[in-house]
PDB file of C-alpha atoms in Angstrom:
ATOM      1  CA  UNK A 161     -27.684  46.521  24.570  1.00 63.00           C
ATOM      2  CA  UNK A 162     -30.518  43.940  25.438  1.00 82.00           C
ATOM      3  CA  UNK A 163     -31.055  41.024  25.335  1.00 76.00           C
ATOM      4  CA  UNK A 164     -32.631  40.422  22.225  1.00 81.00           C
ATOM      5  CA  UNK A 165     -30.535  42.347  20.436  1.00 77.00           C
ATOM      6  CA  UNK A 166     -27.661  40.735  21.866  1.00 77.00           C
ATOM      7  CA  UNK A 167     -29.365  37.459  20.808  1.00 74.00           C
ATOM      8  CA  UNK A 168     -29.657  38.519  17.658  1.00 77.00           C
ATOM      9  CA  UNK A 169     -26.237  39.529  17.117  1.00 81.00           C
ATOM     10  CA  UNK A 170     -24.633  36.424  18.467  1.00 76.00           C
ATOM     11  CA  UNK A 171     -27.198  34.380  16.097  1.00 79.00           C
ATOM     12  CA  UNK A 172     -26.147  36.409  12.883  1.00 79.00           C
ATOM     13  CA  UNK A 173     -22.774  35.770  13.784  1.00 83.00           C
ATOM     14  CA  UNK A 174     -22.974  32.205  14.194  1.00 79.00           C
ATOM     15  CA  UNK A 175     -25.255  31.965  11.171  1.00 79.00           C
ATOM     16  CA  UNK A 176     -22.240  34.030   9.028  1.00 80.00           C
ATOM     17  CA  UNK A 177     -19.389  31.299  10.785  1.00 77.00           C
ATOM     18  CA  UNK A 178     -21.119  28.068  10.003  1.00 78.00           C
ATOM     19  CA  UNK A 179     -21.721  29.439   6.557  1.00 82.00           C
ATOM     20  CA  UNK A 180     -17.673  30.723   6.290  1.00 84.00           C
ATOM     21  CA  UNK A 181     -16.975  26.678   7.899  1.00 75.00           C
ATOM     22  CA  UNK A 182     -19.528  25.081   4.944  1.00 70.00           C
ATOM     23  CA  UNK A 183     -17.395  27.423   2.154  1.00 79.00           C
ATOM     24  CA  UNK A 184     -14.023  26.170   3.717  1.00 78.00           C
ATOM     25  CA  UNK A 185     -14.775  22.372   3.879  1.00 77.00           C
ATOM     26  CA  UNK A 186     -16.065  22.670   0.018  1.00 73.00           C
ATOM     27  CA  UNK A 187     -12.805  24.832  -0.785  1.00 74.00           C
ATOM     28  CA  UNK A 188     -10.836  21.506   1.181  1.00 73.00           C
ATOM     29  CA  UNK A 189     -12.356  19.120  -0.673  1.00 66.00           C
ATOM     30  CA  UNK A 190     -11.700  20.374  -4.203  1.00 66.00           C
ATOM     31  CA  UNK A 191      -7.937  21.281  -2.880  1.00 71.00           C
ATOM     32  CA  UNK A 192      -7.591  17.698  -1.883  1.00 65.00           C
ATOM     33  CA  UNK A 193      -9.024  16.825  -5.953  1.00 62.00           C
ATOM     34  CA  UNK A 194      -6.867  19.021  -7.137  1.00 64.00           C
ATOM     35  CA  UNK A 195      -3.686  17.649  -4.628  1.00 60.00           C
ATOM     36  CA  UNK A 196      -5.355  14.244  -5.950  1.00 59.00           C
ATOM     37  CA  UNK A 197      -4.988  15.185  -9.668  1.00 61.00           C
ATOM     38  CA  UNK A 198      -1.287  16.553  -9.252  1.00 62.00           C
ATOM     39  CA  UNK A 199      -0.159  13.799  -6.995  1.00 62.00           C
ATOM     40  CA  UNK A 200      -1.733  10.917  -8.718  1.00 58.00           C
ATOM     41  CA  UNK A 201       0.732   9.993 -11.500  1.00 75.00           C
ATOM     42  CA  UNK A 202       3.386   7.750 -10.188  1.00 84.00           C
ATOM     43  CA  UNK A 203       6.914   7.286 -11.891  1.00 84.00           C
ATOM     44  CA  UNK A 204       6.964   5.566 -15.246  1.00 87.00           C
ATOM     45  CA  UNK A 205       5.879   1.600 -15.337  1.00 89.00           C
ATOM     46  CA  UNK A 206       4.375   2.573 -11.583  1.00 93.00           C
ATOM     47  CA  UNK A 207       0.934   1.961 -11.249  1.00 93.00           C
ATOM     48  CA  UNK A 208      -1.222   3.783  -8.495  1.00 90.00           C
ATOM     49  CA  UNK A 209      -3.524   2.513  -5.752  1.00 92.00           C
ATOM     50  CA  UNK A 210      -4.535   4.529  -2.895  1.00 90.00           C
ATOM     51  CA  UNK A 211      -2.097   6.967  -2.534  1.00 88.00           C
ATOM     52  CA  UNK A 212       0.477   4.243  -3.114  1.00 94.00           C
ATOM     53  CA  UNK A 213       2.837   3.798  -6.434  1.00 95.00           C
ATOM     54  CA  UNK A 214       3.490   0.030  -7.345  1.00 97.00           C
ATOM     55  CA  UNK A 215       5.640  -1.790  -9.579  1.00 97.00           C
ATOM     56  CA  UNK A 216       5.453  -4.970 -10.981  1.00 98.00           C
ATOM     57  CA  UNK A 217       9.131  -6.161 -12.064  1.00 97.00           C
ATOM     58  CA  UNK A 218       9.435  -7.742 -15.999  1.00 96.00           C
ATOM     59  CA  UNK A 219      12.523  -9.642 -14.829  1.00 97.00           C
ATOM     60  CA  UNK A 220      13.222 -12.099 -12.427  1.00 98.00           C
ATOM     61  CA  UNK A 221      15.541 -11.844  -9.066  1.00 99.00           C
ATOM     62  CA  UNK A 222      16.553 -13.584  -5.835  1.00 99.00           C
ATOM     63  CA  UNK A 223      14.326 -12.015  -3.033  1.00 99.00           C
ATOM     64  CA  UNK A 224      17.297 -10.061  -1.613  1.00 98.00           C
ATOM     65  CA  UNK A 225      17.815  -8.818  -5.101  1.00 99.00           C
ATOM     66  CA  UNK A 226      14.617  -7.785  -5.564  1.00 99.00           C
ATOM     67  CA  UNK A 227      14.926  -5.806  -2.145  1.00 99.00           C
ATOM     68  CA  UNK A 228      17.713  -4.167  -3.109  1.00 98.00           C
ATOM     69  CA  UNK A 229      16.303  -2.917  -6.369  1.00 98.00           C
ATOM     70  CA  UNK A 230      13.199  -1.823  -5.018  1.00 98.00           C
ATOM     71  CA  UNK A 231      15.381  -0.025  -1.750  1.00 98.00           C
ATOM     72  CA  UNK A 232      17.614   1.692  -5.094  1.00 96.00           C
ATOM     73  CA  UNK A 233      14.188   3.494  -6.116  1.00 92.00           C
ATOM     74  CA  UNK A 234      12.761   4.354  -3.113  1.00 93.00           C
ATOM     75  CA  UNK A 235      10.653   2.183  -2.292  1.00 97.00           C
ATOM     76  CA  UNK A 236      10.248  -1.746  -0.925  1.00 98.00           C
ATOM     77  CA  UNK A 237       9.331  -5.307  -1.701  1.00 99.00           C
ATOM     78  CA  UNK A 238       5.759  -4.981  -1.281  1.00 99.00           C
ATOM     79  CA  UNK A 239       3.809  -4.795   2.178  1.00 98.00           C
ATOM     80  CA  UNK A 240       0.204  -6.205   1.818  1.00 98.00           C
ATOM     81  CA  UNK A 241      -2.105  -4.601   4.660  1.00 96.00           C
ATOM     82  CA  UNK A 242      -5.481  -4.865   3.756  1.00 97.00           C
ATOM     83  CA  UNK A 243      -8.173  -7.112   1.453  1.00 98.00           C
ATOM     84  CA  UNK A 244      -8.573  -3.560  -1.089  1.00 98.00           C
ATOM     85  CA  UNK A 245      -4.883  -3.970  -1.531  1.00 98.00           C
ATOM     86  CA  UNK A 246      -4.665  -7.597  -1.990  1.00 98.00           C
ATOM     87  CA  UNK A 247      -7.210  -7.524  -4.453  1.00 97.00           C
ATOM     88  CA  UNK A 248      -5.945  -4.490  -6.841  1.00 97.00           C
ATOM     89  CA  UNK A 249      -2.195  -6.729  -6.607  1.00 98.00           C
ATOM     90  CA  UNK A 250      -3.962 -10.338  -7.774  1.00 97.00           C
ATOM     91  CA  UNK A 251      -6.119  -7.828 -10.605  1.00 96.00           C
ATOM     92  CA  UNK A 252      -2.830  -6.001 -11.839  1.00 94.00           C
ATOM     93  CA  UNK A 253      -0.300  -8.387 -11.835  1.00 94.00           C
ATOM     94  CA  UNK A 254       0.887 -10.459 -14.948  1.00 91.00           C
ATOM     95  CA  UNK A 255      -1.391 -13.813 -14.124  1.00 88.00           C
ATOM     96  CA  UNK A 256       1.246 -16.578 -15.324  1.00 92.00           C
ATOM     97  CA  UNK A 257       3.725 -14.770 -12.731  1.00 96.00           C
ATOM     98  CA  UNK A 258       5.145 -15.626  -8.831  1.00 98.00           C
ATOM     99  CA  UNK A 259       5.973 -12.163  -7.106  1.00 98.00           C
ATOM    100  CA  UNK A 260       8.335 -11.417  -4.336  1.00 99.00           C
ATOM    101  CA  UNK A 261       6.251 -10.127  -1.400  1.00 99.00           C
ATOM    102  CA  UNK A 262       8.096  -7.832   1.337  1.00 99.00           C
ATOM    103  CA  UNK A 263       7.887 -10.977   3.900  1.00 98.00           C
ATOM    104  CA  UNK A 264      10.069 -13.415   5.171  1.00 98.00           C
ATOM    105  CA  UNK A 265      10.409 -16.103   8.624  1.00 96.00           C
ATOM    106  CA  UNK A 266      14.505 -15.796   8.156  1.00 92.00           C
ATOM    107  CA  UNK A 267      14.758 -14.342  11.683  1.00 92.00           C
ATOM    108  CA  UNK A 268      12.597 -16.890  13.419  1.00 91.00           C
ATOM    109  CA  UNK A 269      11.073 -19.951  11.757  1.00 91.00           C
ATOM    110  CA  UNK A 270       6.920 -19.670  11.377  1.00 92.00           C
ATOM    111  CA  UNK A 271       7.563 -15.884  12.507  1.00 96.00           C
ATOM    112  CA  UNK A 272       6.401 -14.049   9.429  1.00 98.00           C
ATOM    113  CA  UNK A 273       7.543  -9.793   9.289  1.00 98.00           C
ATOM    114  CA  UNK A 274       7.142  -7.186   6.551  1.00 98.00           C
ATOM    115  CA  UNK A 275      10.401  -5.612   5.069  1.00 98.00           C
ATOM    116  CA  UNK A 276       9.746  -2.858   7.483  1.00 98.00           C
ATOM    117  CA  UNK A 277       9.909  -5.143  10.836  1.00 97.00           C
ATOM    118  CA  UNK A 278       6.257  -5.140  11.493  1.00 97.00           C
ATOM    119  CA  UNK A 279       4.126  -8.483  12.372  1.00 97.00           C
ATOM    120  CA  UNK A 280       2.369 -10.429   9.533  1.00 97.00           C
ATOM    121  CA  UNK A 281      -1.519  -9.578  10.850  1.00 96.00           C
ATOM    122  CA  UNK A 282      -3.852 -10.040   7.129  1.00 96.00           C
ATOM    123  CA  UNK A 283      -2.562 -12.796   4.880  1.00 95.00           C
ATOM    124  CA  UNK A 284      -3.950 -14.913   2.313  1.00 98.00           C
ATOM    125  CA  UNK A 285      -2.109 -17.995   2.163  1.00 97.00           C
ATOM    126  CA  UNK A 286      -2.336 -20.768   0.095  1.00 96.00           C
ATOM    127  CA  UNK A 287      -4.083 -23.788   1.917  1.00 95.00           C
ATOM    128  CA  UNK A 288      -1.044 -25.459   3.791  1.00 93.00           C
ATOM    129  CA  UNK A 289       0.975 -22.869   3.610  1.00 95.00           C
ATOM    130  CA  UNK A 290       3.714 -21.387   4.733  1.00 95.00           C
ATOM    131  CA  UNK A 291       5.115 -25.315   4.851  1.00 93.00           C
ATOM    132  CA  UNK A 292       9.134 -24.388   5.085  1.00 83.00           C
ATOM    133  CA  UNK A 293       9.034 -27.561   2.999  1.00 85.00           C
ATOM    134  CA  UNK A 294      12.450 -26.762   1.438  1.00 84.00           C
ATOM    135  CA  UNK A 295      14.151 -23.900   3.678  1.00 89.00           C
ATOM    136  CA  UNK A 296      11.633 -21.639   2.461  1.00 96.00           C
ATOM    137  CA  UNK A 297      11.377 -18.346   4.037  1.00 97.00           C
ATOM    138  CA  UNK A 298       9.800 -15.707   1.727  1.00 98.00           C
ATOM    139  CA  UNK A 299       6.635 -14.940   0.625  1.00 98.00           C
ATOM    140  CA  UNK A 300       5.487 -14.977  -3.273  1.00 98.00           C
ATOM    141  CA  UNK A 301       2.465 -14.359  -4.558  1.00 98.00           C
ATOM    142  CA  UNK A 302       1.155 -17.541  -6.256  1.00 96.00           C
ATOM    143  CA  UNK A 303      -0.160 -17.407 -10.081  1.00 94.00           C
ATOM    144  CA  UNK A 304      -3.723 -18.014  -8.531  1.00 95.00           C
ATOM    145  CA  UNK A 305      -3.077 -14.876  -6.441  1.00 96.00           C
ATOM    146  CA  UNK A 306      -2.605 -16.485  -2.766  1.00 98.00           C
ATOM    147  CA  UNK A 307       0.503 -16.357  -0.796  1.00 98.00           C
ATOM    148  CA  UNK A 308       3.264 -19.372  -0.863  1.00 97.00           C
ATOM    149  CA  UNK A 309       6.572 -19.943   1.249  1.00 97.00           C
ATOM    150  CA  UNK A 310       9.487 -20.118  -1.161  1.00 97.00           C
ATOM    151  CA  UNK A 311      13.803 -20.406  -0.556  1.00 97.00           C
ATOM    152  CA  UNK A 312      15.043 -16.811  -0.890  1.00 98.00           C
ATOM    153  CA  UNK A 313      17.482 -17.968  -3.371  1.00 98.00           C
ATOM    154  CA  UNK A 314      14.835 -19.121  -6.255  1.00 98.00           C
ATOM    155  CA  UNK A 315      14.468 -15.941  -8.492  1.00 98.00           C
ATOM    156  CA  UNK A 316      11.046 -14.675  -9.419  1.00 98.00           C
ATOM    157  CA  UNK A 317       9.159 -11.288 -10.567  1.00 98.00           C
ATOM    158  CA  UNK A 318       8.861  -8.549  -7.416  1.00 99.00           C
ATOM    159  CA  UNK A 319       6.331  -5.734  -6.599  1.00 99.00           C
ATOM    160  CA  UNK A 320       8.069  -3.026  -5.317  1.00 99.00           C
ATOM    161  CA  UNK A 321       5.749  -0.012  -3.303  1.00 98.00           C
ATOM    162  CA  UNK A 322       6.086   3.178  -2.543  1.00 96.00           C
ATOM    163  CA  UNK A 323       4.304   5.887  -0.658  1.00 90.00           C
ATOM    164  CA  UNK A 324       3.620   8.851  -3.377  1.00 82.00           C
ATOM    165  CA  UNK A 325       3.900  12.223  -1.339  1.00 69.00           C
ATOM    166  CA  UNK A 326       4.019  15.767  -2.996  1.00 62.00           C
TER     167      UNK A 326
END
């Protein structure tokens, strides 16, 4: 064989494989609609964000209550990681209502962790807050939507989250 028609050869090949790679990454994408479609419908009273199943409690508990109910279905006091998130929690809650968030200083005073041990990084405190003004080591969502130190022991509504995986 030549050289040309070597050329040739290796060029309709390449031509047929980046036309088989364009066919599979359109077949991907309307798999991952479909997974989308299948995967999107969270439990009952759940509501869905990003892959992520929320809910927003009706009653009120202590914020190791709330833990524990939200640990019974699977799932934990809510972990707020970015603004996207933040902003479809203050949009969906009940607006007259404090929730429970997923953090706490209990461990160390003015050392704020996530239910599942990691560092507070994003938050959105209230101005002059946290304040530990009355031993107040967990974090509530204010009715204007920004963060507040509470006591554990004060009962209010909860968000409970978890990941929804097929």
């Amino acid at each position: 064989m030549d050289w040309e028609a070597f050329h040739l050869s290796v060029s309709g090949e390449l031509a047929a494989v980046k036309e088989l790679h364009s066919k599979m990454q359109e077949d991907i994408a309307a798999l991952q609609k479909r997974v989308d479609s299948v995967c999107g419908h969270c439990p009952w009273g759940w509501a869905w964000f990003q892959r992520t199943c929320y809910h927003f409690s009706e009653s009120t508990k202590t914020w190791h209550e709330a833990k524990q109910f939200c640990s019974d279905y699977g799932a934990h006091l809510v972990i707020i990681n970015t603004k996207e998130e933040q902003a479809f929690l203050v949009k969906n809650r009940t607006k007259s209502r404090v929730y429970w968030l997923g953090l706490s200083d209990k461990k160390v005073e003015n050392q704020w962790f996530w239910v599942d041990g990691s560092p507070l990084k994003l938050s959105f405190w209230s101005t002059g807050e946290p304040n530990d003004s009355s031993n107040e080591d967990c974090g509530t969502m204010a009715i204007d939507g920004r963060w507040n130190d509470i006591n554990c022991y004060w009962t209010d509504y909860w968000i409970c989250e978890k990941a929804w995986l097929c």
